[in-house]
PDB file of C-alpha atoms in Angstrom:
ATOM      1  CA  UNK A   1      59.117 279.701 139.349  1.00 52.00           C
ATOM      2  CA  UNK A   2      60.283 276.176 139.564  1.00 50.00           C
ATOM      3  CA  UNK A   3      59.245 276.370 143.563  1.00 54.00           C
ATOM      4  CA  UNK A   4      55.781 276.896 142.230  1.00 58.00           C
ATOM      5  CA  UNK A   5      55.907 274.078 139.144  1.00 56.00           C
ATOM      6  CA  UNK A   6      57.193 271.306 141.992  1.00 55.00           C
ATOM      7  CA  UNK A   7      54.414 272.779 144.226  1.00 53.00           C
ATOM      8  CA  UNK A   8      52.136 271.772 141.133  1.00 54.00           C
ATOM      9  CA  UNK A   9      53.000 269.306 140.444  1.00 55.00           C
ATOM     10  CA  UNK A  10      53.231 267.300 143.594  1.00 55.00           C
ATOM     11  CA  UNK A  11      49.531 268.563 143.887  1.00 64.00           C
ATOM     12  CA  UNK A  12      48.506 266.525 141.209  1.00 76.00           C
ATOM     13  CA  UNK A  13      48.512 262.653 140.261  1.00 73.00           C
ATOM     14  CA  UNK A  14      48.414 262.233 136.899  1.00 83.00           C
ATOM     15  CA  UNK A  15      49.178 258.592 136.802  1.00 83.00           C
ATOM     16  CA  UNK A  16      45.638 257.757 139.141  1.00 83.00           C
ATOM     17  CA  UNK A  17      43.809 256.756 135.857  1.00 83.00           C
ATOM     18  CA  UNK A  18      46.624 253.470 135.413  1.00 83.00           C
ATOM     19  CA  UNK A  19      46.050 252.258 138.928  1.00 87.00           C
ATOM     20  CA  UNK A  20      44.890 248.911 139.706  1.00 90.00           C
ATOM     21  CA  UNK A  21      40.359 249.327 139.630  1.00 88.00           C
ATOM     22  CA  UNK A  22      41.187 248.093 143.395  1.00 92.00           C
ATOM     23  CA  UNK A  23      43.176 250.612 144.564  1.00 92.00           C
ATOM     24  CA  UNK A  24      41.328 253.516 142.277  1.00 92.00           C
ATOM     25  CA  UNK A  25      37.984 252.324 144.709  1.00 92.00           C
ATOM     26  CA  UNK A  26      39.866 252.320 147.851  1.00 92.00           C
ATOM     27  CA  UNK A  27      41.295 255.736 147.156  1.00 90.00           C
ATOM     28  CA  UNK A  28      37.436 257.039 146.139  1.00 91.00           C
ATOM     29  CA  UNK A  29      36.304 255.416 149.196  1.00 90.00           C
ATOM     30  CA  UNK A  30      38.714 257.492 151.846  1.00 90.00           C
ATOM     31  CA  UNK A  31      36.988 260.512 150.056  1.00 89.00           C
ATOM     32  CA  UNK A  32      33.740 260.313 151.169  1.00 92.00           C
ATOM     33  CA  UNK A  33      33.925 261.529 154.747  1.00 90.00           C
ATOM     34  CA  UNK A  34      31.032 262.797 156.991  1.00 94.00           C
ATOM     35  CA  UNK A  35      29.547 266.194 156.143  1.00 95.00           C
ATOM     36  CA  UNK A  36      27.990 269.007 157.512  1.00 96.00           C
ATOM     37  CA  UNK A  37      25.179 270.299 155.873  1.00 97.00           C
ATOM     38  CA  UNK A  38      23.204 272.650 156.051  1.00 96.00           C
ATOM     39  CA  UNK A  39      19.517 273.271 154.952  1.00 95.00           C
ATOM     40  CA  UNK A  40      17.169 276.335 154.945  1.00 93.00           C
ATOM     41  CA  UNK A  41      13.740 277.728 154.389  1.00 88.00           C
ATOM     42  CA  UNK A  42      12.342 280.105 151.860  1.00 79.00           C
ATOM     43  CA  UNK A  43       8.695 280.893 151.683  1.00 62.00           C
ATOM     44  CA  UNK A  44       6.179 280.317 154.199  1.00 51.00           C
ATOM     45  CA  UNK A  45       6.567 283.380 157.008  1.00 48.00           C
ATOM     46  CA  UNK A  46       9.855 283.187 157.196  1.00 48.00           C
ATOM     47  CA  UNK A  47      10.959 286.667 157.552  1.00 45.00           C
ATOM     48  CA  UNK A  48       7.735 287.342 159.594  1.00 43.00           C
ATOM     49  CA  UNK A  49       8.270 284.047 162.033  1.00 44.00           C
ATOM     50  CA  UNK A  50       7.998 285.950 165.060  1.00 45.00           C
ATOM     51  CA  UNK A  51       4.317 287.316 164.012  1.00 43.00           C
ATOM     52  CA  UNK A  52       2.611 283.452 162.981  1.00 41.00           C
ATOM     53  CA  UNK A  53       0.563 282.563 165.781  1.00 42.00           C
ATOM     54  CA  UNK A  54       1.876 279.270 166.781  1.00 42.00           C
ATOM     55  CA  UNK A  55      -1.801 278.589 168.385  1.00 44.00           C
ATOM     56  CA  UNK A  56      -3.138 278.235 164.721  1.00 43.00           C
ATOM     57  CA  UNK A  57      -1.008 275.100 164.196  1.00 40.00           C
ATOM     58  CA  UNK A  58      -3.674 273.555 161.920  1.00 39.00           C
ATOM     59  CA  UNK A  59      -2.643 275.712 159.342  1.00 42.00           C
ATOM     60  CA  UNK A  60       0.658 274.760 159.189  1.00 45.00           C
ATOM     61  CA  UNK A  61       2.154 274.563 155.268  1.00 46.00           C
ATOM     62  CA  UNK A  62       3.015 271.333 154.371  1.00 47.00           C
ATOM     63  CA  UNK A  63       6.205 270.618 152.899  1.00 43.00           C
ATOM     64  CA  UNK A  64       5.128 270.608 149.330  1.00 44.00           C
ATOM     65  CA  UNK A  65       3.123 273.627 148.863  1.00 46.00           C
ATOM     66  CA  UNK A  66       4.605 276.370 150.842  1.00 54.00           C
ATOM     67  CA  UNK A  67       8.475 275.895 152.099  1.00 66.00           C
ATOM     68  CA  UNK A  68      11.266 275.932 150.004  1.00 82.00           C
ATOM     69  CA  UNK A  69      13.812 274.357 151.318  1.00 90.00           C
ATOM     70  CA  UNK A  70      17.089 275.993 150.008  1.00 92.00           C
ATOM     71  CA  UNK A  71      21.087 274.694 150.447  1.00 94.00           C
ATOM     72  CA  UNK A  72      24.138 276.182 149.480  1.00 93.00           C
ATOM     73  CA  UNK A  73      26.157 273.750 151.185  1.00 94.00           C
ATOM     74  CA  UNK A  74      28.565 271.358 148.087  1.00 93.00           C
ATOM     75  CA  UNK A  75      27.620 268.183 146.708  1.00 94.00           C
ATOM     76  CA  UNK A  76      30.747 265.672 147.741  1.00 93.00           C
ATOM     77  CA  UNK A  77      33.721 266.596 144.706  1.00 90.00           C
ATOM     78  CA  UNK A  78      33.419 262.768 143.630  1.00 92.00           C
ATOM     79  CA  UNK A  79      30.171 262.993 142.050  1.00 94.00           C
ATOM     80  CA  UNK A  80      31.778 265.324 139.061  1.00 92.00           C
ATOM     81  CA  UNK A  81      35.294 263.914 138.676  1.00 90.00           C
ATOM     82  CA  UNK A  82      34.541 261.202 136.596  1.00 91.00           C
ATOM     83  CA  UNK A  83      32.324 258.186 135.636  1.00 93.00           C
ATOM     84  CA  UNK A  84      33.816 255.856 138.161  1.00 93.00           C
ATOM     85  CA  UNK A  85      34.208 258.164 141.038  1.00 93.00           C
ATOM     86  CA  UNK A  86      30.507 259.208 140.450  1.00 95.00           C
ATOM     87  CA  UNK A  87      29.218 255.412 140.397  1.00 95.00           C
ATOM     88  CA  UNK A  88      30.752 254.523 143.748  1.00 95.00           C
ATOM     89  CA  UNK A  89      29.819 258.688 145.605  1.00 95.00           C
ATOM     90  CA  UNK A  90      25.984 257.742 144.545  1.00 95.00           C
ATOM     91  CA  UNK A  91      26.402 254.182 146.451  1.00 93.00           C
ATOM     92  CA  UNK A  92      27.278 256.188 149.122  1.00 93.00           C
ATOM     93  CA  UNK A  93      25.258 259.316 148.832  1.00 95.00           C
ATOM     94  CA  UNK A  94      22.101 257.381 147.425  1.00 94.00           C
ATOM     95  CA  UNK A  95      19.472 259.869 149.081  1.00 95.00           C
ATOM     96  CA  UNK A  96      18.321 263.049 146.970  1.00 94.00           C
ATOM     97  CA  UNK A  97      16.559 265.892 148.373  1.00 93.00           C
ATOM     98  CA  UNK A  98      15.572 268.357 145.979  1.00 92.00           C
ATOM     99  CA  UNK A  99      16.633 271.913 146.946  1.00 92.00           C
ATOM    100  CA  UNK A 100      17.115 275.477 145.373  1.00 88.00           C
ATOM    101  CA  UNK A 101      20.566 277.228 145.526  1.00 82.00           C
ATOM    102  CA  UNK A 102      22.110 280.421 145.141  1.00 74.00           C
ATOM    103  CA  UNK A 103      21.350 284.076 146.673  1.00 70.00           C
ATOM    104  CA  UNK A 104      17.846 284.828 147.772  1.00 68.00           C
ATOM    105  CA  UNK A 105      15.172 285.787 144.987  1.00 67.00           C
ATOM    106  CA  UNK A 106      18.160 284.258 142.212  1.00 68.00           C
ATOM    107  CA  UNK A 107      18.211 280.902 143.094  1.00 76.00           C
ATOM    108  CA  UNK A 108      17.909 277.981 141.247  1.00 85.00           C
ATOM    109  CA  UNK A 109      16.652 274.398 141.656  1.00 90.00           C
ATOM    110  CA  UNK A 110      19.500 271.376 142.060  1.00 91.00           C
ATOM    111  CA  UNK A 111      19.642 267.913 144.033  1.00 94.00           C
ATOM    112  CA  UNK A 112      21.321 267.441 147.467  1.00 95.00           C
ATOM    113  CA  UNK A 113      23.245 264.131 147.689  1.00 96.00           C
ATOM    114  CA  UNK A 114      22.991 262.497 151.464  1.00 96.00           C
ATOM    115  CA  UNK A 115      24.767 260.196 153.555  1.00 96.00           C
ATOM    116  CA  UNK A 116      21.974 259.456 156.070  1.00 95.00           C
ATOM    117  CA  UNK A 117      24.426 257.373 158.362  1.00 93.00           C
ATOM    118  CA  UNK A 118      27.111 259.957 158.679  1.00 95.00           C
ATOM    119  CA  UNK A 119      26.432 263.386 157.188  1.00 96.00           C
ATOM    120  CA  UNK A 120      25.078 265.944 160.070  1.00 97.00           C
ATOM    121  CA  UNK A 121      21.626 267.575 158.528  1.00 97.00           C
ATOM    122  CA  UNK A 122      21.963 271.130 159.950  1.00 96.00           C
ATOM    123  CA  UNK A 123      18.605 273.166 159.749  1.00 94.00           C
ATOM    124  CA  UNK A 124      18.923 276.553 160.448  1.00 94.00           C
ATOM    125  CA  UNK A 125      16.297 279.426 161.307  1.00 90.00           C
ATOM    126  CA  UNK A 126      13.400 278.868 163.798  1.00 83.00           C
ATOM    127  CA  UNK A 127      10.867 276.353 162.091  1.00 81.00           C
ATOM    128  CA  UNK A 128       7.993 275.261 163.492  1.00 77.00           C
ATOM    129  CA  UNK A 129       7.705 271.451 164.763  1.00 74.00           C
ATOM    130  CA  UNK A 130       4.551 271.167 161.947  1.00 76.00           C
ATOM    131  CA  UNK A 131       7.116 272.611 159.306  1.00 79.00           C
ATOM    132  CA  UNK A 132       9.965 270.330 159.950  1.00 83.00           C
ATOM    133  CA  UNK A 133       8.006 266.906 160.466  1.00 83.00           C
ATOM    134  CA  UNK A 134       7.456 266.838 156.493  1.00 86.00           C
ATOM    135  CA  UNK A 135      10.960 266.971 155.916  1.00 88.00           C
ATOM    136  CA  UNK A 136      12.391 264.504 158.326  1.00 88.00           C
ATOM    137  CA  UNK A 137       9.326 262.218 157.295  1.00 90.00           C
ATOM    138  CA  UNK A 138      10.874 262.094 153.926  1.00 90.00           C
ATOM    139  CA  UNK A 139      13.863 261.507 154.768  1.00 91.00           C
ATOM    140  CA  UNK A 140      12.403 258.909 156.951  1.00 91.00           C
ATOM    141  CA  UNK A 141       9.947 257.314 154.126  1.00 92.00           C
ATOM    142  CA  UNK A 142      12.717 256.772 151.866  1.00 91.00           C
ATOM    143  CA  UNK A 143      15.454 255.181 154.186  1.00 92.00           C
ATOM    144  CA  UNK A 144      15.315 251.235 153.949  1.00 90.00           C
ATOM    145  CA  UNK A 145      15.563 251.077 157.455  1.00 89.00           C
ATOM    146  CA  UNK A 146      13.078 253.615 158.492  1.00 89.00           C
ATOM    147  CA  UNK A 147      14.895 256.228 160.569  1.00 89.00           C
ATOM    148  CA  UNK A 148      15.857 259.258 158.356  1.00 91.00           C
ATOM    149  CA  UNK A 149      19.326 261.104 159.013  1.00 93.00           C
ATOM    150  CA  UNK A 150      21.074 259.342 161.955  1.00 94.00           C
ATOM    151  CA  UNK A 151      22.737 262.924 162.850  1.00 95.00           C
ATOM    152  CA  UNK A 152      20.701 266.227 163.316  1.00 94.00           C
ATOM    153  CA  UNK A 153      21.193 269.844 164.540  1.00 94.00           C
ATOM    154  CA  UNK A 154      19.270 272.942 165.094  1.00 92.00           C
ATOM    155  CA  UNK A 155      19.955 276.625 166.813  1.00 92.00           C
ATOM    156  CA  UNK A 156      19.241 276.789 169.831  1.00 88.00           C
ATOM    157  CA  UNK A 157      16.459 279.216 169.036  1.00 84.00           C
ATOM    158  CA  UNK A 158      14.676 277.199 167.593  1.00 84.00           C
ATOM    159  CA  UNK A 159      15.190 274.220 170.472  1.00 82.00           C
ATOM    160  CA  UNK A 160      13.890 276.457 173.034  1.00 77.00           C
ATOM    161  CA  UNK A 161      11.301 277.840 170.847  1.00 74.00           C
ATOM    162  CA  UNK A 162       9.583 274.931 169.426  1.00 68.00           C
ATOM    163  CA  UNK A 163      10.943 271.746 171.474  1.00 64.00           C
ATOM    164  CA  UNK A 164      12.389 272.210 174.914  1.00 60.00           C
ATOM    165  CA  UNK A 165       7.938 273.686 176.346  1.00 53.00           C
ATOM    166  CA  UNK A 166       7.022 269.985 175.262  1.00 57.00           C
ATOM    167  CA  UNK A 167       7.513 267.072 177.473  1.00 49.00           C
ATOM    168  CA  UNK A 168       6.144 264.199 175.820  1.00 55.00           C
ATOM    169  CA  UNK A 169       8.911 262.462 173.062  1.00 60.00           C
ATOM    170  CA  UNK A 170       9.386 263.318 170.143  1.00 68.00           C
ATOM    171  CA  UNK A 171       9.481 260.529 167.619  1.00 70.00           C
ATOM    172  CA  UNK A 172      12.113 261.998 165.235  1.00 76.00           C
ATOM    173  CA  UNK A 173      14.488 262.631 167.881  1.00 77.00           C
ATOM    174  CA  UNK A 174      14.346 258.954 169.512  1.00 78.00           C
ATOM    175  CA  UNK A 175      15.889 257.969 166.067  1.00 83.00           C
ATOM    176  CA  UNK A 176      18.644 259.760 166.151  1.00 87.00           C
ATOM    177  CA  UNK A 177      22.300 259.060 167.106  1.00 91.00           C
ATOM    178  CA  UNK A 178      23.800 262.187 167.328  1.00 92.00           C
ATOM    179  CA  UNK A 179      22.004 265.393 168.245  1.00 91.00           C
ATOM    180  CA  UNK A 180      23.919 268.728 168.097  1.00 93.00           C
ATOM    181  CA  UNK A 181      22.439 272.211 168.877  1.00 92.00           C
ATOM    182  CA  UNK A 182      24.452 275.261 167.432  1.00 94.00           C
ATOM    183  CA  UNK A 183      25.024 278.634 168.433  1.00 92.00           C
ATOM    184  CA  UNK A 184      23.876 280.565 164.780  1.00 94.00           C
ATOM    185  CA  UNK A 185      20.795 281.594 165.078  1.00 91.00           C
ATOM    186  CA  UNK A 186      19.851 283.413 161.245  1.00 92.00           C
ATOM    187  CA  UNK A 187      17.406 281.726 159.404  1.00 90.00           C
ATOM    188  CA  UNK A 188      20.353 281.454 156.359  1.00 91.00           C
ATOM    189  CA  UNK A 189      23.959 281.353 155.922  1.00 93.00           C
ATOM    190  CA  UNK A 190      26.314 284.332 155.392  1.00 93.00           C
ATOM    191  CA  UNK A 191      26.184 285.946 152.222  1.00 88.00           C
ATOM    192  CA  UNK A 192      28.970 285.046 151.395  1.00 88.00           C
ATOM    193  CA  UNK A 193      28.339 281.295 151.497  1.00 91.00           C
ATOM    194  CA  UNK A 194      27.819 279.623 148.552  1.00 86.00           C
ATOM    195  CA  UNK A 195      28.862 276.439 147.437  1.00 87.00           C
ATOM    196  CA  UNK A 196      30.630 275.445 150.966  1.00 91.00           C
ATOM    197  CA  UNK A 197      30.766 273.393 153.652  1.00 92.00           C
ATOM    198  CA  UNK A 198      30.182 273.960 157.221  1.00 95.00           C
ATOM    199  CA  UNK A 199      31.894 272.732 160.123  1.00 95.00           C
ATOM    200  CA  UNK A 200      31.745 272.449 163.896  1.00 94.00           C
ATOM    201  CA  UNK A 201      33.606 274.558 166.504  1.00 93.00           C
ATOM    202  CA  UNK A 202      33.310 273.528 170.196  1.00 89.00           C
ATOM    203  CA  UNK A 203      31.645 275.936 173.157  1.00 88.00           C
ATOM    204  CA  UNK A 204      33.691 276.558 175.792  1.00 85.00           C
ATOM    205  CA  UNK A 205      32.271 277.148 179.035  1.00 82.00           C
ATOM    206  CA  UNK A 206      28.937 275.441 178.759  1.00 80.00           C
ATOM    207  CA  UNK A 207      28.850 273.139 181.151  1.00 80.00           C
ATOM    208  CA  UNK A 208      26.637 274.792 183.879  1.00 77.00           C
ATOM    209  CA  UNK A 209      24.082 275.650 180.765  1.00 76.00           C
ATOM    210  CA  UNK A 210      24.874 271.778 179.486  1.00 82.00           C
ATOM    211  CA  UNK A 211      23.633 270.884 182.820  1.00 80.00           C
ATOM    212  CA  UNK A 212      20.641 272.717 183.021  1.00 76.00           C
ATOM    213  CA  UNK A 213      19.027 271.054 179.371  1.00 79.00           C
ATOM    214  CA  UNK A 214      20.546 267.645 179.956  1.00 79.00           C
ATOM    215  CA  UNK A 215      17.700 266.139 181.777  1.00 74.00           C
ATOM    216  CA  UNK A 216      15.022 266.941 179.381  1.00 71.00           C
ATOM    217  CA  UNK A 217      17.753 265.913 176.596  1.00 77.00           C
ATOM    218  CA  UNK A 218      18.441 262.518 177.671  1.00 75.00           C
ATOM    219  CA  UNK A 219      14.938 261.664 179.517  1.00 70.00           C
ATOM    220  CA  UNK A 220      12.551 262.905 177.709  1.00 66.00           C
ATOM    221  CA  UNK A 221      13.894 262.234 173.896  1.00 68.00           C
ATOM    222  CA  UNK A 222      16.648 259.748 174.968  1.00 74.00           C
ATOM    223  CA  UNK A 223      19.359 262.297 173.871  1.00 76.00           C
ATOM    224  CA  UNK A 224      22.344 260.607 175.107  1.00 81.00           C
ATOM    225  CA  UNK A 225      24.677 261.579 172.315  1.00 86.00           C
ATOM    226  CA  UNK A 226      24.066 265.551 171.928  1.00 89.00           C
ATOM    227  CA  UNK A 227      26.635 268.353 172.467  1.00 89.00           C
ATOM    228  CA  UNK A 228      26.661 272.512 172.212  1.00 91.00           C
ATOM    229  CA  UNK A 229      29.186 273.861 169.072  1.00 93.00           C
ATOM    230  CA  UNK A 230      29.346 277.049 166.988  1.00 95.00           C
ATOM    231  CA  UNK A 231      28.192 276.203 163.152  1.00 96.00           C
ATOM    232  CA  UNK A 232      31.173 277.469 160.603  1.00 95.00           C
ATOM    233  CA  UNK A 233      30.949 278.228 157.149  1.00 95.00           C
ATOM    234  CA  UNK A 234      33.436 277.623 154.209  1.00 93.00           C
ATOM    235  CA  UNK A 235      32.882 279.134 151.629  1.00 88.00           C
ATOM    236  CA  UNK A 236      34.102 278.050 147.920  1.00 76.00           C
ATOM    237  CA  UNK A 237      34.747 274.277 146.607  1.00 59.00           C
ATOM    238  CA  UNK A 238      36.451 273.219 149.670  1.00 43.00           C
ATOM    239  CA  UNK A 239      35.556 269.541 148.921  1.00 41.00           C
ATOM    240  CA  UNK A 240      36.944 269.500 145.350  1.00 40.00           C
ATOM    241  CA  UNK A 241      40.517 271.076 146.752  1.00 40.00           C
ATOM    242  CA  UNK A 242      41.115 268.873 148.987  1.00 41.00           C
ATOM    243  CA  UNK A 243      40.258 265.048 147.131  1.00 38.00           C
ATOM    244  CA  UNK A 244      42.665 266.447 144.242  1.00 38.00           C
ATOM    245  CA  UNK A 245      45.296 268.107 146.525  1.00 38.00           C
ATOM    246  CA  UNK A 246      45.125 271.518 146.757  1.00 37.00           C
ATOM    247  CA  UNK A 247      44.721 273.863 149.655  1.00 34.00           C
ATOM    248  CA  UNK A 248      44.314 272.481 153.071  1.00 31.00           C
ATOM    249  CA  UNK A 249      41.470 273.376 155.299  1.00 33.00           C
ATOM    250  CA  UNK A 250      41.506 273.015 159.321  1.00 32.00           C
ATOM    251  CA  UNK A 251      38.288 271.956 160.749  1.00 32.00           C
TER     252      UNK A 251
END
């Protein structure tokens, strides 16, 4: 019993409020590291992808009339902890996306908070290039600079389906900085994922395949930064557990 009352209490700081402001900003800054999130589609064909003609492009949905775009990755811990903490997390996450959340058919809508510099935008299933345009677009539209998310991935699937046939560039990808394909290839997370975090697990033994994409990678879109991984999912308030020291997750 007092084992577990010293394990509590050296899992909490109670004196954090008293700190100099300077410090208490420093400390909220270390907390907001990259993320891995993911996004996914409800609506439009999804469950019958493999019967949509993708001939009949013109009648493409756009992204405000037919997807839903759905998330059940968490919101950084910071923006709920307090006042202060949430002032400085909405600095840093400044870009809102509005999604739905929850299990399929029971979900319900919420905002996604971004870091377009460093989180990784994950978009599972296989959409269509005329389905995902929209999205990056406004991400794009509403980034000072211009560019959208500076870190992207997508199955494989869907790479070979909808990107890898066309050799011309593709504008989205020439803006990005990191470019990671995955091995999952269902159109949503896990049941059992809700409220989580995903993370990235390396491939081994890829190198020949690695090889054999590179070129149209790296010439074609200017992919020089790019790499094959297997997408993980947490589920539960990982983020929250570990900015107020509780359990300890391996990535």
């Amino acid at each position: 019993m007092a084992a577990n009352r010293e394990s509590q209490s050296m899992a909490r700081f109670t004196l954090f409020p008293f700190l100099p402001p300077e410090l208490r900003i420093q400390i909220w800054n270390e907390s907001f590291f990259p993320r891995v999130v993911e996004i996914h589609v409800e609506g439009f064909m999804v469950d019958s992808y493999k019967d949509w003609n993708l001939d009949n492009r013109l009648y493409a949905p756009t992204l405000e009339e037919e997807l839903e775009w759905v998330s059940n990755s968490s919101n950084p811990a910071a923006l709920y902890v307090c006042s202060e903490s949430r002032t400085l997390a909405l600095r840093h996450y400044w870009f809102s996306l509005p999604v739905l959340w929850g299990k399929r058919k029971e979900q319900v809508p919420r905002i996604l908070y971004f870091d377009l510099q460093a989180d990784l935008l994950v978009i599972l299933g296989k959409l269509t290039i005329f389905q995902l345009s929209p999205l990056l677009e406004l991400f794009r539209t509403r980034d000072p600079l211009g560019r959208g998310p500076r870190r992207l991935g997508m199955s494989m699937s869907c790479w070979f389906a909808q990107y890898r046939p066309y050799y011309h560039e593709n504008y989205f990808l020439t803006l990005l900085e990191e470019f990671v394909l995955f091995m999952y290839e269902e159109q949503r997370p896990p049941a059992y994922f809700r409220d989580g975090e995903c993370a990235l697990e390396a491939v081994e033994g890829m190198d020949a395949f690695s090889r054999l994409i590179s070129e149209h990678l790296e010439e074609v879109h200017g992919l020089n930064n790019w790499r094959i991984v297997n997408l993980q999912f947490i589920p539960g308030p990982v983020s929250v557990r570990r900015i107020i020291g509780g359990d300890t997750i391996v990535r």
